[in-house]
Short mmCIF file of C-alpha atoms in Angstrom, two decimals:
data_model
loop_
_atom_site.label_atom_id
_atom_site.label_comp_id
_atom_site.label_asym_id
_atom_site.label_seq_id
_atom_site.Cartn_x
_atom_site.Cartn_y
_atom_site.Cartn_z
CA MET A 35 27.29 34.74 -23.57
CA THR A 36 25.43 34.21 -20.29
CA SER A 37 22.43 36.50 -19.85
CA CYS A 38 21.91 37.77 -16.32
CA SER A 39 18.42 38.89 -17.24
CA GLU A 40 17.37 35.26 -16.82
CA ASN A 41 15.91 34.13 -13.52
CA THR A 42 18.62 33.06 -11.15
CA THR A 43 18.49 29.67 -9.49
CA ASP A 44 20.07 27.88 -6.56
CA ALA A 45 20.89 24.85 -8.73
CA PRO A 46 22.38 26.08 -12.02
CA ARG A 47 23.86 23.77 -14.63
CA PHE A 48 27.08 25.28 -15.97
CA LEU A 49 27.71 24.94 -19.70
CA VAL A 50 31.48 24.49 -20.12
CA LEU A 51 32.30 25.74 -23.62
CA GLY A 52 35.83 24.33 -23.79
CA PHE A 53 37.81 25.03 -26.96
CA GLN A 54 35.97 26.49 -29.92
CA ILE A 55 37.79 24.60 -32.67
CA HIS A 56 36.94 22.80 -35.89
CA PRO A 57 34.99 19.59 -35.16
CA GLU A 58 37.42 17.49 -37.22
CA LEU A 59 40.26 18.47 -34.88
CA LYS A 60 38.47 17.52 -31.69
CA PHE A 61 39.11 13.78 -31.81
CA PHE A 62 42.80 14.33 -32.63
CA LEU A 63 43.12 16.74 -29.70
CA PHE A 64 41.27 14.28 -27.47
CA LEU A 65 43.84 11.59 -28.27
CA LEU A 66 46.69 14.09 -27.80
CA PHE A 67 45.57 15.31 -24.39
CA LEU A 68 44.59 11.81 -23.28
CA SER A 69 48.14 10.68 -24.12
CA ILE A 70 49.57 13.64 -22.20
CA TYR A 71 47.38 12.81 -19.21
CA LEU A 72 48.46 9.14 -19.22
CA LEU A 73 52.13 10.11 -19.59
CA THR A 74 51.77 12.56 -16.71
CA VAL A 75 50.24 9.94 -14.42
CA VAL A 76 52.77 7.26 -15.41
CA GLY A 77 55.76 9.63 -15.13
CA ASN A 78 54.84 10.98 -11.72
CA THR A 79 53.87 7.50 -10.48
CA LEU A 80 57.32 6.25 -11.53
CA ILE A 81 59.01 9.00 -9.52
CA LEU A 82 56.79 8.35 -6.50
CA THR A 83 57.44 4.59 -6.69
CA THR A 84 61.17 5.11 -7.19
CA VAL A 85 61.47 7.40 -4.18
CA ALA A 86 59.48 5.01 -2.00
CA ALA A 87 61.33 1.86 -3.13
CA ASN A 88 64.94 3.09 -2.89
CA ASN A 89 66.50 3.64 0.53
CA THR A 90 69.13 5.93 -1.00
CA LEU A 91 66.35 8.37 -1.91
CA HIS A 92 64.86 8.53 1.60
CA SER A 93 66.00 12.09 2.23
CA PRO A 94 64.06 15.35 2.70
CA MET A 95 64.64 16.49 -0.89
CA TYR A 96 63.17 13.33 -2.40
CA PHE A 97 60.43 13.17 0.22
CA PHE A 98 59.28 16.59 -1.00
CA LEU A 99 59.70 15.45 -4.62
CA GLY A 100 57.47 12.46 -3.91
CA ASN A 101 54.85 14.81 -2.51
CA LEU A 102 55.15 16.97 -5.60
CA SER A 103 54.56 13.94 -7.85
CA SER A 104 51.54 12.91 -5.79
CA LEU A 105 50.19 16.44 -6.07
CA GLU A 106 50.67 16.51 -9.85
CA ILE A 107 48.77 13.22 -10.25
CA CYS A 108 45.85 14.65 -8.27
CA PHE A 109 46.08 17.97 -10.10
CA THR A 110 45.89 16.61 -13.62
CA THR A 111 43.25 14.01 -12.66
CA ASN A 112 41.05 16.82 -11.33
CA THR A 113 41.08 18.78 -14.60
CA ALA A 114 41.46 16.08 -17.28
CA PRO A 115 37.91 14.59 -17.29
CA THR A 116 36.18 17.93 -17.98
CA MET A 117 38.73 18.95 -20.60
CA LEU A 118 38.68 15.58 -22.39
CA GLY A 119 34.90 15.45 -22.25
CA GLY A 120 34.78 18.77 -24.09
CA PHE A 121 36.53 17.19 -27.08
CA LEU A 122 34.01 14.34 -27.30
CA SER A 123 30.82 16.30 -26.78
CA SER A 124 29.62 19.64 -28.06
CA THR A 125 27.93 20.41 -24.75
CA ILE A 126 29.39 19.68 -21.32
CA THR A 127 27.21 20.60 -18.37
CA VAL A 128 28.37 20.57 -14.77
CA SER A 129 26.30 21.09 -11.65
CA LEU A 130 27.10 23.87 -9.18
CA SER A 131 28.36 21.30 -6.69
CA GLY A 132 30.52 19.62 -9.33
CA CYS A 133 31.95 22.95 -10.42
CA VAL A 134 32.72 24.00 -6.85
CA VAL A 135 34.37 20.65 -6.05
CA GLN A 136 36.61 20.97 -9.10
CA LEU A 137 37.38 24.60 -8.27
CA HIS A 138 38.09 23.75 -4.63
CA THR A 139 40.45 20.95 -5.61
CA LEU A 140 42.16 23.20 -8.15
CA GLY A 141 42.65 25.96 -5.57
CA TRP A 142 43.76 23.49 -2.89
CA LEU A 143 46.40 21.85 -5.07
CA THR A 144 47.60 25.16 -6.53
CA CYS A 145 48.12 26.71 -3.09
CA THR A 146 49.79 23.53 -1.86
CA GLU A 147 52.15 23.35 -4.84
CA CYS A 148 53.20 27.00 -4.50
CA VAL A 149 54.15 26.51 -0.86
CA LEU A 150 55.69 23.08 -1.51
CA LEU A 151 57.99 24.52 -4.19
CA THR A 152 58.97 27.22 -1.68
CA LEU A 153 59.72 24.56 0.91
CA MET A 154 61.83 22.65 -1.61
CA ALA A 155 63.87 25.81 -2.24
CA TYR A 156 64.28 26.31 1.52
CA ASP A 157 65.41 22.68 1.83
CA ARG A 158 68.12 23.25 -0.81
CA TYR A 159 69.10 26.49 0.97
CA LEU A 160 69.65 24.65 4.26
CA ALA A 161 71.42 21.70 2.60
CA ILE A 162 73.90 23.92 0.74
CA CYS A 163 74.32 26.89 3.05
CA TYR A 164 74.12 25.05 6.41
CA PRO A 165 75.21 21.44 5.68
CA LEU A 166 76.41 20.73 9.23
CA HIS A 167 73.02 21.60 10.74
CA TYR A 168 70.90 20.23 7.90
CA GLY A 169 70.19 16.86 9.53
CA SER A 170 68.72 18.41 12.67
CA LEU A 171 66.89 21.22 10.90
CA MET A 172 65.25 18.88 8.38
CA SER A 173 64.61 15.79 10.47
CA GLU A 174 61.98 13.23 9.47
CA THR A 175 59.53 14.62 12.02
CA VAL A 176 60.05 18.20 10.84
CA CYS A 177 59.55 17.23 7.17
CA LEU A 178 56.39 15.27 7.90
CA THR A 179 54.96 18.10 10.01
CA LEU A 180 55.72 20.70 7.33
CA VAL A 181 54.10 18.65 4.57
CA LEU A 182 50.98 17.98 6.64
CA CYS A 183 50.69 21.69 7.42
CA ILE A 184 51.08 22.61 3.74
CA TRP A 185 48.40 20.20 2.52
CA SER A 186 46.02 21.15 5.36
CA SER A 187 46.44 24.92 4.99
CA GLY A 188 45.93 24.67 1.23
CA PHE A 189 42.70 22.76 1.78
CA LEU A 190 41.40 25.29 4.30
CA ALA A 191 42.35 28.27 2.10
CA ALA A 192 40.49 26.75 -0.84
CA MET A 193 37.38 26.39 1.34
CA ILE A 194 37.02 30.18 1.18
CA ILE A 195 36.72 29.89 -2.60
CA SER A 196 33.92 27.34 -2.25
CA ILE A 197 32.00 29.49 0.23
CA LEU A 198 32.28 32.62 -1.92
CA ILE A 199 31.12 30.81 -5.06
CA TYR A 200 28.13 29.26 -3.29
CA GLN A 201 27.01 32.73 -2.22
CA LEU A 202 26.82 34.02 -5.81
CA ASP A 203 23.70 34.03 -7.98
CA PHE A 204 23.82 32.41 -11.42
CA PRO A 205 21.38 32.12 -14.33
CA HIS A 206 19.72 28.75 -14.94
CA GLN A 207 22.43 27.67 -17.40
CA PRO A 208 25.45 29.98 -17.16
CA GLN A 209 28.18 29.61 -19.75
CA ILE A 210 31.83 29.16 -18.75
CA ASP A 211 34.14 30.09 -21.61
CA HIS A 212 36.88 27.77 -20.39
CA PHE A 213 37.74 24.07 -20.37
CA ILE A 214 37.46 23.74 -16.56
CA CYS A 215 35.57 25.42 -13.72
CA ASP A 216 38.18 28.05 -12.95
CA PHE A 217 37.69 31.00 -10.59
CA VAL A 218 37.73 33.92 -13.04
CA PRO A 219 35.32 32.36 -15.61
CA LEU A 220 32.92 31.53 -12.77
CA LEU A 221 32.97 35.15 -11.59
CA LYS A 222 32.24 36.34 -15.13
CA ALA A 223 29.23 34.01 -15.30
CA ALA A 224 27.72 35.30 -12.05
CA CYS A 225 24.79 37.74 -11.89
CA SER A 226 25.46 39.08 -8.39
CA ASP A 227 28.14 41.39 -7.03
CA VAL A 228 31.57 39.76 -7.32
CA SER A 229 33.65 42.51 -5.67
CA LEU A 230 34.34 40.43 -2.55
CA PRO A 231 35.40 37.28 -4.46
CA GLU A 232 37.49 39.45 -6.80
CA MET A 233 39.22 41.06 -3.81
CA PHE A 234 39.90 37.60 -2.39
CA ARG A 235 41.35 36.52 -5.74
CA LEU A 236 43.84 39.39 -5.71
CA VAL A 237 44.85 38.85 -2.07
CA ALA A 238 45.13 35.07 -2.47
CA SER A 239 47.03 35.35 -5.74
CA PHE A 240 49.50 37.77 -4.19
CA THR A 241 49.91 35.57 -1.11
CA VAL A 242 50.44 32.23 -2.85
CA THR A 243 52.46 33.43 -5.85
CA LEU A 244 54.41 36.65 -5.33
CA ILE A 245 55.42 36.06 -1.70
CA PRO A 246 56.61 32.45 -2.25
CA CYS A 247 58.33 33.56 -5.47
CA PHE A 248 60.19 36.26 -3.51
CA PHE A 249 61.33 33.74 -0.88
CA ILE A 250 62.43 31.27 -3.58
CA MET A 251 64.48 33.91 -5.41
CA THR A 252 66.03 35.07 -2.12
CA SER A 253 66.92 31.48 -1.24
CA TYR A 254 68.58 30.93 -4.58
CA VAL A 255 70.59 34.13 -4.37
CA CYS A 256 72.05 32.75 -1.12
CA ILE A 257 72.46 29.30 -2.67
CA ILE A 258 74.30 30.56 -5.76
CA SER A 259 76.53 32.75 -3.59
CA THR A 260 77.46 29.70 -1.51
CA ILE A 261 77.95 27.44 -4.55
CA LEU A 262 80.42 29.87 -6.11
CA LYS A 263 82.57 29.50 -2.99
CA ILE A 264 82.85 25.72 -3.39
CA PRO A 265 86.48 25.00 -4.35
CA LEU A 266 85.88 21.81 -6.36
CA ALA A 267 84.29 22.12 -9.79
CA THR A 268 82.52 18.75 -9.37
CA GLY A 269 80.86 19.97 -6.18
CA ARG A 270 79.67 23.14 -7.88
CA HIS A 271 78.34 21.17 -10.85
CA LYS A 272 76.33 18.78 -8.63
CA ALA A 273 74.85 21.64 -6.62
CA PHE A 274 73.96 23.63 -9.75
CA SER A 275 72.42 20.54 -11.39
CA THR A 276 70.15 19.88 -8.41
CA CYS A 277 69.06 23.50 -8.08
CA SER A 278 68.58 24.18 -11.79
CA SER A 279 65.93 21.44 -11.98
CA HIS A 280 63.94 23.12 -9.25
CA LEU A 281 64.39 26.57 -10.81
CA LEU A 282 63.05 25.36 -14.16
CA VAL A 283 59.88 24.10 -12.50
CA VAL A 284 59.53 27.28 -10.43
CA ALA A 285 60.01 29.60 -13.42
CA MET A 286 57.43 27.78 -15.56
CA TYR A 287 54.84 27.35 -12.81
CA PHE A 288 55.00 30.72 -11.05
CA GLY A 289 55.42 32.63 -14.30
CA THR A 290 52.17 31.17 -15.60
CA LEU A 291 50.24 31.74 -12.37
CA ILE A 292 51.39 35.35 -12.07
CA ALA A 293 50.41 36.09 -15.68
CA LEU A 294 47.04 34.40 -15.21
CA TYR A 295 45.93 35.49 -11.74
CA VAL A 296 48.05 38.42 -10.57
CA ALA A 297 48.13 40.43 -13.80
CA PRO A 298 44.89 42.31 -14.56
CA SER A 299 42.44 39.80 -16.01
CA THR A 300 40.79 42.43 -18.19
CA GLY A 301 43.94 42.69 -20.25
CA ASN A 302 43.94 39.04 -21.21
CA SER A 303 41.77 37.60 -23.96
CA LEU A 304 39.80 34.44 -23.21
CA THR A 305 42.01 32.53 -25.66
CA LEU A 306 45.14 33.69 -23.84
CA ASN A 307 43.63 32.71 -20.47
CA LYS A 308 42.94 29.21 -21.79
CA ALA A 309 46.47 28.92 -23.17
CA LEU A 310 47.99 30.01 -19.85
CA SER A 311 45.72 27.60 -17.99
CA LEU A 312 46.95 24.77 -20.23
CA LEU A 313 50.52 25.54 -19.18
CA TYR A 314 49.96 25.02 -15.48
CA THR A 315 47.22 22.36 -15.64
CA VAL A 316 48.70 20.22 -18.44
CA ALA A 317 52.30 21.16 -19.26
CA THR A 318 53.75 21.61 -15.77
CA PRO A 319 52.51 18.26 -14.38
CA LEU A 320 53.94 16.56 -17.49
CA PHE A 321 57.32 18.32 -17.47
CA ASN A 322 58.00 17.92 -13.75
CA PRO A 323 58.95 14.22 -13.97
CA ILE A 324 60.86 14.84 -17.21
CA ILE A 325 62.90 17.69 -15.74
CA TYR A 326 63.72 15.87 -12.51
CA THR A 327 64.49 12.58 -14.26
CA LEU A 328 66.74 13.93 -17.00
CA ARG A 329 68.67 16.34 -14.76
CA ASN A 330 68.93 14.26 -11.58
CA LYS A 331 71.49 11.46 -11.45
CA GLU A 332 70.10 9.91 -8.24
CA ILE A 333 66.60 9.65 -9.71
CA ARG A 334 67.93 8.07 -12.91
CA GLU A 335 69.90 5.51 -10.91
CA GLY A 336 66.87 4.86 -8.72
CA LEU A 337 64.71 4.27 -11.80
CA ARG A 338 67.23 1.78 -13.19
CA HIS A 339 67.32 -0.02 -9.83
CA THR A 340 63.52 -0.13 -9.72
CA PHE A 341 63.25 -1.55 -13.24
CA ARG A 342 65.96 -4.15 -12.53
CA SER A 343 64.18 -5.23 -9.36
CA SER A 344 60.81 -5.51 -11.09
CA SER A 345 62.25 -7.58 -13.96
CA ARG A 346 63.65 -10.26 -11.66
#
């Protein structure tokens, strides 16, 4: 454990403890998580390439999906090096600047993804509930403006995290009982008062998880109500298929974030926190392309078209 009786310093070197497991398992887990990382990057890159290369997929829904894939590539690339390094070395040290950069990127992408998933639900709400006005409400200019605002606001919100962390005092070599520089482990390693950062954590967690989750659930109540009124069974099946993919992603992602950041952190063991963090930093970026590919006919056809074009 980190001792706050040590002299604090402006340039601490954080000792990232990672997973305390048997040494013989570390190389196996390194290969496992490296494979997951590569599959995540390849899968999301395929979706991004497919959306960009097929004119039939140049619609708001797939534009947002392409942004989601780009976000997942950045997300997993931000966390993978520190996690994989922990399997190859018994001691991983990260500078304060390096820790804050990773934390800022993590907060930026998490905020952006929460709002982006909300926007994707709103897009499906407009497409199904107001099909005649959908084209004007979700024009190319509107979609581009919304996405730019989401990415920018997420970046600015995460800047608050960086400022708050830089204002804290740390021992010379604080220990982070985690596999990445996450917000809660950093607060536990600090020697100074963390009441303000902790208050920000609660407000930010509520804002970027519970409020978007409420809007998504409200949107889907309206969507399901509208779908049930569709007279043709094929139309209902297509609408349900499109929406169920998004709901699977939402349930897995928001459920993990709420359990990790909104629920009282004192009630969670460090092992449970690491397991929950694995879900949204490793599992969700991997499953997103799988869910959307297997359950989306247009994406599957686009992938086949892309592979046929590349083989010529």
